Amino acid sequence: MRQLMKTVSCALLVGSGFAGVANVAHADEGELTGNVTLTTDYVWRGISQSNEDWAIQGGFDYANGPFYVGTWASNVDFEDTSDTNIELDIYGGLAGEFEGGISWDVGAIAYFYPDADDEDLDFIEVYGGLGYDFSGVGVGGYVYIDPDNENIYLEGSAGYGFTDAISADVSLGNYSFDEGEDYTNWSIGGTYSAPFGVDFDLRYWGTDVDDTDIADDRVVLSVSRGM
């Protein structure tokens, strides 16, 4: 999405709730999966993309060996900055593991706003990431580059699974813009995988942005189900 915090940067802050390409299952034979989520707030890189309101989201993923491709959509609300109500993401890439257990992931995401009549909000990011598991503690890092607008997002994360059903994770990210502005965001949360394939995620988000409500600290509850 192209959500501007004009108080942060003259460049538009573009956003997506795309939950993470590294989480796509990779199968030796082709596998198609789906997901749907209801969340109290669509937060992306620390910023609300639904004007601090509820959102319903969902998508489909196809994986075959190291290759994956998928699509994801959500309602959005950028209040006065745009009249768009829909975000649609299409992504694809390759993922695997080096000898020694280091995982890798490279790909691209295209963000579309099909009902944005008054301005061109569409953009593309390319990304790459590495991960490793230290005795049950998974750590990883990603870089996302928007070559058209020359914006860069860096993110590091760590997670731990206490049981097969309960896990927790933290993340820290920095979004820098071509015109020199940047901001930092962070999150800490826990996930419970309930019976019947339903997942509950409770997450705290924070940023170092002080002058806009959509970047305030917040707690978000999401309920998801895979298909």
mmCIF file of C-alpha atoms in Angstrom:
data_model
loop_
_atom_site.group_PDB
_atom_site.id
_atom_site.type_symbol
_atom_site.label_atom_id
_atom_site.label_comp_id
_atom_site.label_asym_id
_atom_site.label_seq_id
_atom_site.Cartn_x
_atom_site.Cartn_y
_atom_site.Cartn_z
ATOM 1 C CA MET A 1 0.000 0.000 0.000
ATOM 2 C CA ARG A 2 1.028 3.550 -0.296
ATOM 3 C CA GLN A 3 0.266 4.984 3.116
ATOM 4 C CA LEU A 4 1.865 8.352 3.768
ATOM 5 C CA MET A 5 2.926 9.589 7.133
ATOM 6 C CA LYS A 6 3.793 13.045 5.834
ATOM 7 C CA THR A 7 5.160 13.954 9.224
ATOM 8 C CA VAL A 8 7.771 11.206 8.854
ATOM 9 C CA SER A 9 8.908 11.535 5.271
ATOM 10 C CA CYS A 10 8.165 13.313 2.032
ATOM 11 C CA ALA A 11 8.249 9.892 0.401
ATOM 12 C CA LEU A 12 5.087 7.839 0.718
ATOM 13 C CA LEU A 13 5.314 5.041 3.241
ATOM 14 C CA VAL A 14 4.106 2.004 1.377
ATOM 15 C CA GLY A 15 2.822 -0.945 3.289
ATOM 16 C CA SER A 16 1.641 -4.514 3.185
ATOM 17 C CA GLY A 17 0.463 -7.030 5.685
ATOM 18 C CA PHE A 18 2.262 -9.744 3.807
ATOM 19 C CA ALA A 19 3.139 -11.989 6.700
ATOM 20 C CA GLY A 20 6.482 -13.361 5.558
ATOM 21 C CA VAL A 21 7.570 -15.318 2.544
ATOM 22 C CA ALA A 22 9.875 -17.525 4.586
ATOM 23 C CA ASN A 23 6.815 -19.120 6.195
ATOM 24 C CA VAL A 24 5.597 -20.626 2.927
ATOM 25 C CA ALA A 25 5.763 -24.413 3.057
ATOM 26 C CA HIS A 26 8.088 -25.921 0.462
ATOM 27 C CA ALA A 27 7.090 -29.329 -0.824
ATOM 28 C CA ASP A 28 8.945 -31.788 -3.039
ATOM 29 C CA GLU A 29 5.734 -32.031 -5.041
ATOM 30 C CA GLY A 30 3.410 -29.118 -5.736
ATOM 31 C CA GLU A 31 1.280 -28.044 -2.786
ATOM 32 C CA LEU A 32 -1.484 -25.407 -2.695
ATOM 33 C CA THR A 33 -2.530 -23.904 0.642
ATOM 34 C CA GLY A 34 -4.781 -21.053 1.732
ATOM 35 C CA ASN A 35 -5.252 -18.828 4.759
ATOM 36 C CA VAL A 36 -7.731 -16.341 6.197
ATOM 37 C CA THR A 37 -7.217 -13.876 9.083
ATOM 38 C CA LEU A 38 -9.395 -11.545 11.135
ATOM 39 C CA THR A 39 -7.347 -8.890 12.961
ATOM 40 C CA THR A 40 -8.177 -5.963 15.236
ATOM 41 C CA ASP A 41 -5.752 -3.727 13.293
ATOM 42 C CA TYR A 42 -3.777 -4.197 10.072
ATOM 43 C CA VAL A 43 -0.279 -3.155 11.178
ATOM 44 C CA TRP A 44 2.647 -3.222 8.744
ATOM 45 C CA ARG A 45 6.142 -2.218 9.792
ATOM 46 C CA GLY A 46 4.686 -0.642 12.907
ATOM 47 C CA ILE A 47 2.094 1.520 11.113
ATOM 48 C CA SER A 48 -1.676 0.941 11.024
ATOM 49 C CA GLN A 49 -2.885 0.391 7.467
ATOM 50 C CA SER A 50 -6.582 0.171 8.428
ATOM 51 C CA ASN A 51 -6.838 3.468 10.347
ATOM 52 C CA GLU A 52 -6.654 1.550 13.655
ATOM 53 C CA ASP A 53 -9.694 -0.544 12.742
ATOM 54 C CA TRP A 54 -10.477 -4.205 12.013
ATOM 55 C CA ALA A 55 -9.312 -5.935 8.862
ATOM 56 C CA ILE A 56 -10.044 -9.239 7.143
ATOM 57 C CA GLN A 57 -7.233 -10.776 5.142
ATOM 58 C CA GLY A 58 -6.429 -13.916 3.219
ATOM 59 C CA GLY A 59 -4.498 -15.526 0.423
ATOM 60 C CA PHE A 60 -3.196 -18.600 -1.353
ATOM 61 C CA ASP A 61 0.309 -20.088 -1.665
ATOM 62 C CA TYR A 62 1.737 -22.657 -4.062
ATOM 63 C CA ALA A 63 5.078 -24.351 -3.362
ATOM 64 C CA ASN A 64 7.047 -26.872 -5.409
ATOM 65 C CA GLY A 65 10.567 -27.716 -4.277
ATOM 66 C CA PRO A 66 12.455 -24.440 -3.727
ATOM 67 C CA PHE A 67 9.966 -22.405 -5.773
ATOM 68 C CA TYR A 68 6.937 -20.644 -4.288
ATOM 69 C CA VAL A 69 4.357 -18.136 -5.450
ATOM 70 C CA GLY A 70 1.336 -16.635 -3.757
ATOM 71 C CA THR A 71 -1.211 -13.878 -3.436
ATOM 72 C CA TRP A 72 -2.601 -12.025 -0.401
ATOM 73 C CA ALA A 73 -5.279 -9.345 0.087
ATOM 74 C CA SER A 74 -6.623 -7.078 2.825
ATOM 75 C CA ASN A 75 -8.964 -4.161 3.286
ATOM 76 C CA VAL A 76 -7.153 -0.862 3.967
ATOM 77 C CA ASP A 77 -8.087 2.645 5.093
ATOM 78 C CA PHE A 78 -5.651 5.500 4.488
ATOM 79 C CA GLU A 79 -8.178 8.099 5.633
ATOM 80 C CA ASP A 80 -7.502 11.397 3.797
ATOM 81 C CA THR A 81 -4.384 10.344 1.850
ATOM 82 C CA SER A 82 -6.109 7.976 -0.616
ATOM 83 C CA ASP A 83 -9.568 6.636 -1.479
ATOM 84 C CA THR A 84 -8.372 3.045 -1.902
ATOM 85 C CA ASN A 85 -9.983 0.277 0.154
ATOM 86 C CA ILE A 86 -8.183 -2.830 -1.140
ATOM 87 C CA GLU A 87 -4.595 -4.045 -1.141
ATOM 88 C CA LEU A 88 -3.618 -7.023 -3.309
ATOM 89 C CA ASP A 89 -0.109 -8.521 -3.150
ATOM 90 C CA ILE A 90 1.460 -11.038 -5.526
ATOM 91 C CA TYR A 91 4.818 -12.571 -4.626
ATOM 92 C CA GLY A 92 7.185 -15.336 -5.620
ATOM 93 C CA GLY A 93 10.686 -16.573 -4.977
ATOM 94 C CA LEU A 94 13.084 -19.363 -4.157
ATOM 95 C CA ALA A 95 13.979 -20.703 -0.708
ATOM 96 C CA GLY A 96 16.242 -23.445 0.573
ATOM 97 C CA GLU A 97 18.989 -24.340 2.991
ATOM 98 C CA PHE A 98 22.785 -24.304 2.779
ATOM 99 C CA GLU A 99 24.927 -27.017 4.287
ATOM 100 C CA GLY A 100 25.245 -26.243 7.974
ATOM 101 C CA GLY A 101 21.585 -25.404 8.455
ATOM 102 C CA ILE A 102 21.500 -21.787 7.239
ATOM 103 C CA SER A 103 18.241 -21.124 5.412
ATOM 104 C CA TRP A 104 17.971 -18.619 2.547
ATOM 105 C CA ASP A 105 15.112 -16.904 0.766
ATOM 106 C CA VAL A 106 15.020 -14.511 -2.223
ATOM 107 C CA GLY A 107 12.105 -13.118 -4.186
ATOM 108 C CA ALA A 108 9.907 -10.174 -5.085
ATOM 109 C CA ILE A 109 6.542 -8.735 -3.982
ATOM 110 C CA ALA A 110 4.229 -6.619 -6.132
ATOM 111 C CA TYR A 111 1.742 -4.426 -4.239
ATOM 112 C CA PHE A 112 -1.436 -3.394 -6.063
ATOM 113 C CA TYR A 113 -4.284 -1.044 -5.097
ATOM 114 C CA PRO A 114 -6.872 -1.727 -7.809
ATOM 115 C CA ASP A 115 -9.486 0.789 -6.625
ATOM 116 C CA ALA A 116 -7.089 3.742 -6.194
ATOM 117 C CA ASP A 117 -8.387 6.057 -8.917
ATOM 118 C CA ASP A 118 -6.634 9.286 -7.992
ATOM 119 C CA GLU A 119 -2.974 8.230 -7.780
ATOM 120 C CA ASP A 120 -0.589 5.426 -8.687
ATOM 121 C CA LEU A 121 0.048 3.510 -5.459
ATOM 122 C CA ASP A 122 1.426 0.288 -6.973
ATOM 123 C CA PHE A 123 5.048 -0.652 -6.313
ATOM 124 C CA ILE A 124 7.462 -3.615 -6.205
ATOM 125 C CA GLU A 125 9.979 -4.762 -3.607
ATOM 126 C CA VAL A 126 12.756 -7.317 -4.013
ATOM 127 C CA TYR A 127 13.997 -9.099 -0.911
ATOM 128 C CA GLY A 128 16.534 -11.529 0.476
ATOM 129 C CA GLY A 129 16.896 -13.199 3.846
ATOM 130 C CA LEU A 130 18.919 -15.651 5.921
ATOM 131 C CA GLY A 131 17.963 -17.689 8.990
ATOM 132 C CA TYR A 132 19.436 -20.130 11.481
ATOM 133 C CA ASP A 133 18.196 -22.243 14.387
ATOM 134 C CA PHE A 134 20.267 -22.151 17.579
ATOM 135 C CA SER A 135 19.029 -25.078 19.694
ATOM 136 C CA GLY A 136 15.403 -24.170 19.183
ATOM 137 C CA VAL A 137 15.834 -20.388 18.983
ATOM 138 C CA GLY A 138 15.322 -19.318 15.386
ATOM 139 C CA VAL A 139 16.918 -16.067 14.236
ATOM 140 C CA GLY A 140 16.716 -14.365 10.868
ATOM 141 C CA GLY A 141 17.253 -11.188 8.929
ATOM 142 C CA TYR A 142 15.737 -9.692 5.773
ATOM 143 C CA VAL A 143 16.391 -6.770 3.473
ATOM 144 C CA TYR A 144 13.594 -5.351 1.279
ATOM 145 C CA ILE A 145 14.445 -2.912 -1.518
ATOM 146 C CA ASP A 146 12.025 -0.749 -3.477
ATOM 147 C CA PRO A 147 14.169 0.051 -6.547
ATOM 148 C CA ASP A 148 11.721 2.564 -8.025
ATOM 149 C CA ASN A 149 11.387 4.755 -4.930
ATOM 150 C CA GLU A 150 14.851 3.797 -3.582
ATOM 151 C CA ASN A 151 13.511 2.876 -0.128
ATOM 152 C CA ILE A 152 15.065 0.120 2.008
ATOM 153 C CA TYR A 153 13.617 -1.847 4.905
ATOM 154 C CA LEU A 154 15.848 -3.958 7.181
ATOM 155 C CA GLU A 155 14.401 -6.425 9.676
ATOM 156 C CA GLY A 156 15.779 -8.870 12.219
ATOM 157 C CA SER A 157 13.737 -11.356 14.220
ATOM 158 C CA ALA A 158 14.023 -14.181 16.747
ATOM 159 C CA GLY A 159 11.504 -16.780 17.846
ATOM 160 C CA TYR A 160 11.174 -19.752 20.184
ATOM 161 C CA GLY A 161 8.658 -22.585 20.317
ATOM 162 C CA PHE A 162 7.833 -23.575 23.894
ATOM 163 C CA THR A 163 5.603 -26.425 22.736
ATOM 164 C CA ASP A 164 4.132 -27.575 19.433
ATOM 165 C CA ALA A 165 1.228 -25.178 20.092
ATOM 166 C CA ILE A 166 2.808 -22.168 21.843
ATOM 167 C CA SER A 167 5.551 -19.901 20.488
ATOM 168 C CA ALA A 168 6.851 -16.355 20.934
ATOM 169 C CA ASP A 169 8.898 -13.999 18.764
ATOM 170 C CA VAL A 170 10.377 -10.501 18.624
ATOM 171 C CA SER A 171 11.302 -8.291 15.674
ATOM 172 C CA LEU A 172 13.166 -5.041 15.049
ATOM 173 C CA GLY A 173 13.028 -3.128 11.771
ATOM 174 C CA ASN A 174 14.266 0.098 10.223
ATOM 175 C CA TYR A 175 12.642 1.797 7.224
ATOM 176 C CA SER A 176 14.856 4.301 5.378
ATOM 177 C CA PHE A 177 13.739 6.519 2.506
ATOM 178 C CA ASP A 178 15.508 7.990 -0.489
ATOM 179 C CA GLU A 179 15.064 11.523 0.820
ATOM 180 C CA GLY A 180 16.952 10.727 4.032
ATOM 181 C CA GLU A 181 14.179 10.147 6.573
ATOM 182 C CA ASP A 182 13.810 6.873 8.450
ATOM 183 C CA TYR A 183 12.060 5.312 11.434
ATOM 184 C CA THR A 184 12.416 2.208 13.615
ATOM 185 C CA ASN A 185 9.719 -0.227 14.680
ATOM 186 C CA TRP A 186 9.579 -3.287 16.906
ATOM 187 C CA SER A 187 7.182 -6.017 17.954
ATOM 188 C CA ILE A 188 6.865 -8.789 20.516
ATOM 189 C CA GLY A 189 4.142 -11.397 20.414
ATOM 190 C CA GLY A 190 2.960 -14.894 21.084
ATOM 191 C CA THR A 191 1.029 -17.434 19.018
ATOM 192 C CA TYR A 192 -1.210 -20.270 20.164
ATOM 193 C CA SER A 193 -2.159 -22.975 17.669
ATOM 194 C CA ALA A 194 -5.561 -24.204 18.784
ATOM 195 C CA PRO A 195 -7.378 -27.330 17.566
ATOM 196 C CA PHE A 196 -9.032 -27.388 14.133
ATOM 197 C CA GLY A 197 -6.203 -25.355 12.564
ATOM 198 C CA VAL A 198 -7.039 -22.029 14.262
ATOM 199 C CA ASP A 199 -4.134 -19.794 15.358
ATOM 200 C CA PHE A 200 -4.364 -16.895 17.827
ATOM 201 C CA ASP A 201 -1.669 -14.214 17.729
ATOM 202 C CA LEU A 202 -1.390 -11.448 20.359
ATOM 203 C CA ARG A 203 1.216 -8.795 19.498
ATOM 204 C CA TYR A 204 2.547 -5.495 20.787
ATOM 205 C CA TRP A 205 3.798 -3.007 18.170
ATOM 206 C CA GLY A 206 5.857 0.130 18.765
ATOM 207 C CA THR A 207 7.724 2.775 16.748
ATOM 208 C CA ASP A 208 9.902 5.826 17.406
ATOM 209 C CA VAL A 209 7.406 8.043 15.518
ATOM 210 C CA ASP A 210 5.741 10.548 17.853
ATOM 211 C CA ASP A 211 3.489 12.783 15.787
ATOM 212 C CA THR A 212 0.838 10.576 14.171
ATOM 213 C CA ASP A 213 -1.780 8.323 15.784
ATOM 214 C CA ILE A 214 -1.378 5.480 13.282
ATOM 215 C CA ALA A 215 2.201 4.933 14.553
ATOM 216 C CA ASP A 216 1.291 4.848 18.264
ATOM 217 C CA ASP A 217 2.102 1.810 20.364
ATOM 218 C CA ARG A 218 -0.675 -0.771 20.135
ATOM 219 C CA VAL A 219 -1.683 -4.347 20.928
ATOM 220 C CA VAL A 220 -3.195 -6.385 18.073
ATOM 221 C CA LEU A 221 -5.114 -9.657 18.252
ATOM 222 C CA SER A 222 -5.338 -11.806 15.111
ATOM 223 C CA VAL A 223 -7.213 -15.054 14.514
ATOM 224 C CA SER A 224 -6.114 -17.134 11.509
ATOM 225 C CA ARG A 225 -6.964 -20.414 9.907
ATOM 226 C CA GLY A 226 -5.073 -22.330 7.252
ATOM 227 C CA MET A 227 -6.801 -24.294 4.528
#
